[in-house]
PDB file of C-alpha atoms in Angstrom:
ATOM      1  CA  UNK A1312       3.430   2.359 -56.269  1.00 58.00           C
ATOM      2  CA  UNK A1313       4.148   5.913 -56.615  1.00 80.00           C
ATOM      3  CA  UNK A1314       7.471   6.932 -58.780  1.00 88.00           C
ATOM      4  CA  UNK A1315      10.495   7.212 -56.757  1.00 95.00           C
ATOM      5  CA  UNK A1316      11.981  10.537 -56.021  1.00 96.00           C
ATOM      6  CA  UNK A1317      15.321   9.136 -56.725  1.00 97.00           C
ATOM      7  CA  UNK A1318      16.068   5.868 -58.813  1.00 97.00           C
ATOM      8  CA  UNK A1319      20.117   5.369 -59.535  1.00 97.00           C
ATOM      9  CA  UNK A1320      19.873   2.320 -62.312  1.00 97.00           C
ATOM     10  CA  UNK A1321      23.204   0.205 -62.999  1.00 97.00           C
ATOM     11  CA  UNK A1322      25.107   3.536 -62.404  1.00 97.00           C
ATOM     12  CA  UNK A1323      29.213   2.802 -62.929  1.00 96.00           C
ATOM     13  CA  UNK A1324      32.094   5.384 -62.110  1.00 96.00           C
ATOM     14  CA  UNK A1325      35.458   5.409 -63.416  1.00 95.00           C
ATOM     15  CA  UNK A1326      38.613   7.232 -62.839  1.00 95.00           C
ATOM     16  CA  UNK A1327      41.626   7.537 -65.309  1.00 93.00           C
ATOM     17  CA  UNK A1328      44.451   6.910 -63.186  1.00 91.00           C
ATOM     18  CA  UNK A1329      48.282   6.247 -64.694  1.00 92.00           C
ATOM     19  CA  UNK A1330      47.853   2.850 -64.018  1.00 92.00           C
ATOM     20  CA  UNK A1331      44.647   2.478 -66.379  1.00 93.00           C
ATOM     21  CA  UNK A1332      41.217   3.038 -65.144  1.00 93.00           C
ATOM     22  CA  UNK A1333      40.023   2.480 -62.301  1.00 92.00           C
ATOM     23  CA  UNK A1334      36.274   1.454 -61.521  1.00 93.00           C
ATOM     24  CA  UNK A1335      34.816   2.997 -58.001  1.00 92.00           C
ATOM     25  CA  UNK A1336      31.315   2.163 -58.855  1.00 93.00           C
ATOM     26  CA  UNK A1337      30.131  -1.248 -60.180  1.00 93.00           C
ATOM     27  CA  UNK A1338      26.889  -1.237 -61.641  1.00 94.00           C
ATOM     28  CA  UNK A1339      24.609   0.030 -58.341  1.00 95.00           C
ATOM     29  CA  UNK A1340      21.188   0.413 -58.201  1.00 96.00           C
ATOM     30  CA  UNK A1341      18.530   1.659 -55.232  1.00 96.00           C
ATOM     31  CA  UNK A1342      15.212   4.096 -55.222  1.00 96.00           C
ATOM     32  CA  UNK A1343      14.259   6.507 -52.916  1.00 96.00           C
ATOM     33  CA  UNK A1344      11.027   7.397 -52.773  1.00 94.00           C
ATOM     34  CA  UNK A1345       8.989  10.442 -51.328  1.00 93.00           C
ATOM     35  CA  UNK A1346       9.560  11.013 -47.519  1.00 91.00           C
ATOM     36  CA  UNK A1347      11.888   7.853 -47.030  1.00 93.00           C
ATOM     37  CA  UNK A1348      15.328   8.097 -46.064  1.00 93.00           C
ATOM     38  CA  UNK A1349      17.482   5.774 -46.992  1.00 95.00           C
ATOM     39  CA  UNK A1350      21.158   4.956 -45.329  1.00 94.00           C
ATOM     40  CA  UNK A1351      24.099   4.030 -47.910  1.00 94.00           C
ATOM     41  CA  UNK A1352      26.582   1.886 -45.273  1.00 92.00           C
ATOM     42  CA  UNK A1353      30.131   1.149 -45.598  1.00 88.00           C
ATOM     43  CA  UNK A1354      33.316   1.186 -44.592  1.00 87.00           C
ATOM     44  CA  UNK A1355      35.795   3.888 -45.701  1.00 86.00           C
ATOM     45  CA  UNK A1356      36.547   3.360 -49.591  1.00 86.00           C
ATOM     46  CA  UNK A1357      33.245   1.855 -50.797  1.00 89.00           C
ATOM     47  CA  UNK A1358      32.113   4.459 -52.763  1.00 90.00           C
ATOM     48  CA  UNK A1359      29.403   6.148 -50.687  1.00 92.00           C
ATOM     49  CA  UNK A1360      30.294   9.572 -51.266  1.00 91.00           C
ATOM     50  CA  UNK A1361      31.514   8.988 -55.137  1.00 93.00           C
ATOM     51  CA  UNK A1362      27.823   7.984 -55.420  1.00 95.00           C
ATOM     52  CA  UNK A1363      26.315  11.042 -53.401  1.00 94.00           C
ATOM     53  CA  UNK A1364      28.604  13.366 -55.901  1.00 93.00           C
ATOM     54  CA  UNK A1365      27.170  11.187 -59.197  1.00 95.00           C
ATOM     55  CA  UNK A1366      23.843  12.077 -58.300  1.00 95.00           C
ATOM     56  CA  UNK A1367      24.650  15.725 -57.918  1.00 93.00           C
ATOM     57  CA  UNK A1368      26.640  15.958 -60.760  1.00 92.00           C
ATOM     58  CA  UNK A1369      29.938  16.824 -58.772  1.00 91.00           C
ATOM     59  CA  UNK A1370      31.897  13.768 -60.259  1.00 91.00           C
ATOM     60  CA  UNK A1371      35.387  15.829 -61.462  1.00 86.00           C
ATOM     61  CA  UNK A1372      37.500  14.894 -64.247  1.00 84.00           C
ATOM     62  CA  UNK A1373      39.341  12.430 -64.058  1.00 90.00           C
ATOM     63  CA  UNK A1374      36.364  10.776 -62.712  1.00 92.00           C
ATOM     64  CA  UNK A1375      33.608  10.466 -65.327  1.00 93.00           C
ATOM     65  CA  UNK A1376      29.883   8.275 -65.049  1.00 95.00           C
ATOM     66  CA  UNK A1377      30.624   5.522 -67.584  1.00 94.00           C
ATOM     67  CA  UNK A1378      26.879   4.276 -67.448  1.00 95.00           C
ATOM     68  CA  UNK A1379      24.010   3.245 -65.843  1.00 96.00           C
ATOM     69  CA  UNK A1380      21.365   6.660 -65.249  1.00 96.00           C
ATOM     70  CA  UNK A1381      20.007   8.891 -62.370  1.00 97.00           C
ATOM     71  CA  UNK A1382      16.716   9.523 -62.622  1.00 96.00           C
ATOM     72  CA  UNK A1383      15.038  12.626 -60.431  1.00 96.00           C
ATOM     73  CA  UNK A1384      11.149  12.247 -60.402  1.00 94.00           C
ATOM     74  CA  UNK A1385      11.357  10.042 -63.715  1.00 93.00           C
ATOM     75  CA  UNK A1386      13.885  12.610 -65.899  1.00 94.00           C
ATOM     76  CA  UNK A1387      17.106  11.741 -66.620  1.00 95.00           C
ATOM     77  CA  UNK A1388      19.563  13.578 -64.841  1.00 95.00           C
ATOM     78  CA  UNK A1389      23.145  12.486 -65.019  1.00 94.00           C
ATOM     79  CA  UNK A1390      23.452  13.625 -68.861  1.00 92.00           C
ATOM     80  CA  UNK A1391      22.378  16.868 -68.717  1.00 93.00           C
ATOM     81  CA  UNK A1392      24.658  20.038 -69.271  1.00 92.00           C
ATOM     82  CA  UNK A1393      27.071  21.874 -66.449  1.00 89.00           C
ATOM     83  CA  UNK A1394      24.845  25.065 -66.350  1.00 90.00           C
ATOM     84  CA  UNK A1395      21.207  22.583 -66.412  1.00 92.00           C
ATOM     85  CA  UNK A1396      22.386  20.698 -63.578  1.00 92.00           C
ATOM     86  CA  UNK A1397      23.883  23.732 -61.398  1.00 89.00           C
ATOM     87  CA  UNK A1398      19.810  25.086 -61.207  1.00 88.00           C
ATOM     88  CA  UNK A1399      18.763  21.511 -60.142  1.00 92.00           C
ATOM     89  CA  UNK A1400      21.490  21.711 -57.062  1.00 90.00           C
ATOM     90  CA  UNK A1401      20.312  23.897 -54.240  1.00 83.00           C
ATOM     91  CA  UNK A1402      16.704  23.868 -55.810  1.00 89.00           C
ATOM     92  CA  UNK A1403      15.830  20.493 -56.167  1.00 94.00           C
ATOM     93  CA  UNK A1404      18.430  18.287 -54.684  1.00 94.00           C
ATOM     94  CA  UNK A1405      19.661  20.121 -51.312  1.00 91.00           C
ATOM     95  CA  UNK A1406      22.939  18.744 -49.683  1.00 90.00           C
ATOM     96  CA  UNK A1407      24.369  18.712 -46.109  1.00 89.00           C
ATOM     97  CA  UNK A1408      28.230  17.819 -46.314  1.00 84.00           C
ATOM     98  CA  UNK A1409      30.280  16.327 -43.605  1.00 81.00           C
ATOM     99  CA  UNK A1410      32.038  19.507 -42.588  1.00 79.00           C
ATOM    100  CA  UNK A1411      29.897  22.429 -42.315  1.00 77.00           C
ATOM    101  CA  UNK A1412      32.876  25.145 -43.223  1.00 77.00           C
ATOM    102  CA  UNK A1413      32.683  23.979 -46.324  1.00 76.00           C
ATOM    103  CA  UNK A1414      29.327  24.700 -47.507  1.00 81.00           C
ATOM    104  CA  UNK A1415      29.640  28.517 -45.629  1.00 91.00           C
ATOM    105  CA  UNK A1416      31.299  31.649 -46.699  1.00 92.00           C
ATOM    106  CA  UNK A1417      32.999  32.960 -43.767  1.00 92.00           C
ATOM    107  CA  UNK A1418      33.258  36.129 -44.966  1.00 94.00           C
ATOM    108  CA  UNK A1419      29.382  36.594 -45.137  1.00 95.00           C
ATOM    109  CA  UNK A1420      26.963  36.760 -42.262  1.00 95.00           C
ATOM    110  CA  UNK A1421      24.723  33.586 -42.845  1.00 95.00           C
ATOM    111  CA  UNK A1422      21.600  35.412 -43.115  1.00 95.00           C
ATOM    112  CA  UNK A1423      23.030  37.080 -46.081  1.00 96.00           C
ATOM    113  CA  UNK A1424      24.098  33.386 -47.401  1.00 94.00           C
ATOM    114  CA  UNK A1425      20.482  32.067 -47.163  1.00 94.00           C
ATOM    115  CA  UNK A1426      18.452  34.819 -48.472  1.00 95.00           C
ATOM    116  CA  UNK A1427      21.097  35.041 -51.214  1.00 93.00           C
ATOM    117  CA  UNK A1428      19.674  31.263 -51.896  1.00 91.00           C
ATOM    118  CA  UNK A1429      16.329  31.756 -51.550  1.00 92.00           C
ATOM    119  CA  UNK A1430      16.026  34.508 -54.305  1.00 92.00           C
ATOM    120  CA  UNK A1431      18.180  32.295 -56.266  1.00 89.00           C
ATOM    121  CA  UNK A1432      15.660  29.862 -56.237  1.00 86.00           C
ATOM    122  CA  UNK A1433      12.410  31.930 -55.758  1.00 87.00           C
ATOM    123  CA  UNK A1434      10.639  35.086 -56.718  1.00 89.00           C
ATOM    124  CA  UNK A1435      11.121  36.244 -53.077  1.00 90.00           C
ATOM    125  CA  UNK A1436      11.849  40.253 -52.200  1.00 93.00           C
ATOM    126  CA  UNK A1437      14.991  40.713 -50.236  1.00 93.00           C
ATOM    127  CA  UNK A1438      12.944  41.177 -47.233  1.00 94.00           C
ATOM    128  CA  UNK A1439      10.069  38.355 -47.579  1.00 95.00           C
ATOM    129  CA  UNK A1440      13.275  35.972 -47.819  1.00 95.00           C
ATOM    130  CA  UNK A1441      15.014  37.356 -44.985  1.00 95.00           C
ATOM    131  CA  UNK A1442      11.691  36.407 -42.979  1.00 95.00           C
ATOM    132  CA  UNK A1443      11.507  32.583 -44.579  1.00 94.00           C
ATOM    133  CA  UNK A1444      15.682  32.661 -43.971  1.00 95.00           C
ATOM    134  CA  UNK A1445      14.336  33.663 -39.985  1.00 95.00           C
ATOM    135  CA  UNK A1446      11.452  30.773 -40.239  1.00 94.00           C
ATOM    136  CA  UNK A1447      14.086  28.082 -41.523  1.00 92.00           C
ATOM    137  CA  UNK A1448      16.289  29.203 -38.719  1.00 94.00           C
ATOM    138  CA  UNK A1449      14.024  28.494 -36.013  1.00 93.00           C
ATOM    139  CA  UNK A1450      12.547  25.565 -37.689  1.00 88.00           C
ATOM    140  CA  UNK A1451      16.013  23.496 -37.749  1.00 89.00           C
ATOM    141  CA  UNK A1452      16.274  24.789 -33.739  1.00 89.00           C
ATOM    142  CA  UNK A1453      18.457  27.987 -33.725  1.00 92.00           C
ATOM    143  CA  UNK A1454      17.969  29.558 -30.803  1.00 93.00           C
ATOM    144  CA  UNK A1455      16.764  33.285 -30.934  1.00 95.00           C
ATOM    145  CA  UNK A1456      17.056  33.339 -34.684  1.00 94.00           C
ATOM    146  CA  UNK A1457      16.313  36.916 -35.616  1.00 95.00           C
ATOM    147  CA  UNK A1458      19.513  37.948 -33.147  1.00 95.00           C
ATOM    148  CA  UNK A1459      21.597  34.793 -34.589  1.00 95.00           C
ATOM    149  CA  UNK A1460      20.587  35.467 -38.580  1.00 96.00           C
ATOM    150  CA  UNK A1461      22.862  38.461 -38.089  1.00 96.00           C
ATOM    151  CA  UNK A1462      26.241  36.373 -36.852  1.00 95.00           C
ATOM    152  CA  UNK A1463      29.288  35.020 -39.141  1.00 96.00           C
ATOM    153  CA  UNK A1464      29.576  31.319 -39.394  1.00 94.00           C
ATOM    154  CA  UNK A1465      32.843  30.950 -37.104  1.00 93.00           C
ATOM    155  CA  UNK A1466      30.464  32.641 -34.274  1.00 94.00           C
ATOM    156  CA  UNK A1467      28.404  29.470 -34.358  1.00 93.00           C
ATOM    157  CA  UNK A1468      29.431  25.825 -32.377  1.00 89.00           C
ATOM    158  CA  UNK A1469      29.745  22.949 -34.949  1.00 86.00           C
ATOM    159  CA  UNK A1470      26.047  21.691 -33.990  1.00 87.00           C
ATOM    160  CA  UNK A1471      24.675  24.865 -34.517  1.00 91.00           C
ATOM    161  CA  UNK A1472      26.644  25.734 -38.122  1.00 91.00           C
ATOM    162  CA  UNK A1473      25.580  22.255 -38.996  1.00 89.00           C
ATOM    163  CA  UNK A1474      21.705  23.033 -38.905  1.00 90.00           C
ATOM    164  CA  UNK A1475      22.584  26.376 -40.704  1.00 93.00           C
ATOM    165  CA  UNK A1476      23.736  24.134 -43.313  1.00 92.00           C
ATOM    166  CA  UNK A1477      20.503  22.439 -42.868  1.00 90.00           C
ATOM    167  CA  UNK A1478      18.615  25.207 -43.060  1.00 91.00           C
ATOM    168  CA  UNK A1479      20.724  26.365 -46.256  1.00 91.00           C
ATOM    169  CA  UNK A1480      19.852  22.619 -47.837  1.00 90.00           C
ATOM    170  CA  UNK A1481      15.891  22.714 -47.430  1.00 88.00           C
ATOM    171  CA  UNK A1482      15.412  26.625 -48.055  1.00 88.00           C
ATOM    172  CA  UNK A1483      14.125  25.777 -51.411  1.00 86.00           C
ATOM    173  CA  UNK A1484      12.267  22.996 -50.398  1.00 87.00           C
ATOM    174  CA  UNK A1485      14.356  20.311 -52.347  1.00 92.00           C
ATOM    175  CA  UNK A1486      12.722  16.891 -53.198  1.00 93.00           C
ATOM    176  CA  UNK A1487      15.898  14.891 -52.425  1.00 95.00           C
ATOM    177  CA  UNK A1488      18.287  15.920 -50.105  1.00 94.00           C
ATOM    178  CA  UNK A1489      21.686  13.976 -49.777  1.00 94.00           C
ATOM    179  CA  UNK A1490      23.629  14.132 -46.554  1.00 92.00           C
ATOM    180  CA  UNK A1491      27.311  13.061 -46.454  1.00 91.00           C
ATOM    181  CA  UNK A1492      28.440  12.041 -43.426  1.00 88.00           C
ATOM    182  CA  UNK A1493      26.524  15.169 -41.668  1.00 86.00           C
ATOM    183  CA  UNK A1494      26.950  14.195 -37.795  1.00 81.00           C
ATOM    184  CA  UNK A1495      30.697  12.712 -37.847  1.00 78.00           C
ATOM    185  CA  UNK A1496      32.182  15.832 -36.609  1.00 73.00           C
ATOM    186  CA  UNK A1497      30.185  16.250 -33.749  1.00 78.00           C
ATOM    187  CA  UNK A1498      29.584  14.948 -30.318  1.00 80.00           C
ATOM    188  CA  UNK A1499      27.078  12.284 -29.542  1.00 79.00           C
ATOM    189  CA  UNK A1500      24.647  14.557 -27.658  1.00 78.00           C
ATOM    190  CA  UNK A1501      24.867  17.253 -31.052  1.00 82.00           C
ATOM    191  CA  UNK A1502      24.693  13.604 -33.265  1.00 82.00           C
ATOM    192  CA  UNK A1503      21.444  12.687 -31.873  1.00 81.00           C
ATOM    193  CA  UNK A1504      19.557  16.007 -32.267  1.00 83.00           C
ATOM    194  CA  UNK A1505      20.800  16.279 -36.032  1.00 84.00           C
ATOM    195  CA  UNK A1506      19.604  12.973 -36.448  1.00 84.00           C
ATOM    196  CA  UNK A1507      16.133  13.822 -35.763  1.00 85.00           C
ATOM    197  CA  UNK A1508      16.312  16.836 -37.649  1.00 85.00           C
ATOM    198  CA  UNK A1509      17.051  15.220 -40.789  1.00 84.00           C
ATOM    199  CA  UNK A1510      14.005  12.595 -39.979  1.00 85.00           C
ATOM    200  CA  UNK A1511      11.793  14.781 -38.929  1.00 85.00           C
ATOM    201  CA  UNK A1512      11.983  17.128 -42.308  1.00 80.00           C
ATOM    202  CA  UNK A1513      12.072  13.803 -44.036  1.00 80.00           C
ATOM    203  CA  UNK A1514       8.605  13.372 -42.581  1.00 84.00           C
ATOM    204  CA  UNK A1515       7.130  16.754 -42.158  1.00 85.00           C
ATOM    205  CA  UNK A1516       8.493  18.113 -45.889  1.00 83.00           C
ATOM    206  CA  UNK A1517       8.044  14.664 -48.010  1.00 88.00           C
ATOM    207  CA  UNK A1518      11.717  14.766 -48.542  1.00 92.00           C
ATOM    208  CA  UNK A1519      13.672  11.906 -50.104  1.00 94.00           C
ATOM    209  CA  UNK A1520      17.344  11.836 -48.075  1.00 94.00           C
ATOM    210  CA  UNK A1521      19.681   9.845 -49.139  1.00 95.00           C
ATOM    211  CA  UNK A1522      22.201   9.221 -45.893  1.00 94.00           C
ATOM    212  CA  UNK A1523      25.109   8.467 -45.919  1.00 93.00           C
ATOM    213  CA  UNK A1524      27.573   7.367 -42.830  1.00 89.00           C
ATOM    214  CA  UNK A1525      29.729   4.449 -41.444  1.00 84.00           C
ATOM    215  CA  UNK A1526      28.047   4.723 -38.645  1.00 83.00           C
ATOM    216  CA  UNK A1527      25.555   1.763 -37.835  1.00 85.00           C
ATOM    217  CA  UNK A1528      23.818   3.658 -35.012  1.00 83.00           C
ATOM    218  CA  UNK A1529      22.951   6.595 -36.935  1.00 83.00           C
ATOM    219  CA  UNK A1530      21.592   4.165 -39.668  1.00 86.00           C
ATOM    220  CA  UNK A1531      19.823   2.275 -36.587  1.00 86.00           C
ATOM    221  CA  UNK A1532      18.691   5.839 -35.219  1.00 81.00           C
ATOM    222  CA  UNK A1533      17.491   7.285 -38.885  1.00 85.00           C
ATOM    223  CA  UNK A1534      16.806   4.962 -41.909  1.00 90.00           C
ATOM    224  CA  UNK A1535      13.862   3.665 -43.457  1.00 92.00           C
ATOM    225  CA  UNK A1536      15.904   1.247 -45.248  1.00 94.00           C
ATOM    226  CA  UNK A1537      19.807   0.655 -45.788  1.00 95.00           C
ATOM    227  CA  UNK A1538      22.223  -0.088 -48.530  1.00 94.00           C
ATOM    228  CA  UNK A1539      25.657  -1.621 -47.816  1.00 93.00           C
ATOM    229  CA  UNK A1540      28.371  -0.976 -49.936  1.00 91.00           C
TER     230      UNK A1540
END
């Protein structure tokens, strides 16, 4: 038994609300390990994406983790400093949110966007990362990508700014990558094709994606394993 890529152990969140403190997250614990994707379930309220943002270290005060740990490839994560844990985002933990406008700059061309990512995360030259930001492109199915690399994000559908986002998550070849929600704005026909796409770089990268939706036929479609919270 290999070590999982992601182990969450007896993790509990709290808020600080006027009315005393309020627990979204109960003592939960689940691995994920290399290449497996596992769907977190449940209806609107349960704590799915509090969880997602715990691991990522995006829980915002009021909100604090008031125990358990997250563990990425056996070291502690969920303790470490603001500035530590901004370096392990993007490089090592990739994530594709719900509403792809909110993970691009429209006021940059989203070329510019992912090579600014990959030389965040790489030793790269401007122009050896504009080629991987071209290869990353095609690879999560943009069509003529060395025209398209070029183009602001409101010039793209929502399928196709989607697996921008995509590419954006996986251009520093993460070893979990978390995905909120990523198909619920889009039609079924889009649904399906992002669907693979997040299996198939499951399989062909040895990513760890932790999935989460309300939607039982994506789980069907997708998972490895579920959770229901």
């Amino acid at each position: 038994m290999t070590e999982p890529v992601l182990s969450v152990q007896n993790l509990r969140v709290e808020f600080a609300t006027r009315r005393g403190v309020l627990r979204a997250i109960d003592g939960i614990s689940f691995d994920i390990a290399k290449g497996e994707v596992l769907g977190v379930v449940g209806e609107s309220g349960a704590g799915k994406s509090v969880t997602g943002n715990a691991v990522i270290g995006l829980i915002d005060a009021p909100g604090r983790i008031a125990g358990g740990e997250i563990l990425l490839a056996g070291q502690r994560i969920d303790n470490l400093p603001a500035e530590e844990m901004r370096r392990i985002r993007g490089k090592r933990i990739g994530m594709i949110f719900q509403d792809p406008l909110t993970s691009l700059n429209p006021l940059y061309k989203i070329g510019e966007q992912i090579v600014e990512t990959i030389r965040t995360h790489s030793s790269l030259s401007e122009s050896a990362a504009r080629k991987r930001a071209i290869e990353l492109l095609a690879e999560v199915g943009i069509p003529a990508p060395e025209k398209r690399i070029d183009s602001y994000p409101h010039e793209f559908s929502g399928g196709m700014r989607q697996r921008v986002v995509i590419a954006l998550a996986i251009c520093a070849d993460p070893e979990l990558i978390i995905a909120d929600e990523p198909t619920t704005a889009l039609d079924v026909s889009v649904q399906a094709q992002i669907i693979s796409l997040i299996r198939r770089l499951g399989r062909d990268h040895g990513t760890a994606v932790m999935l989460i939706t309300h939607d039982m036929g994506v789980i069907a479609e997708t998972c490895d394993r579920v959770a229901v919270m």
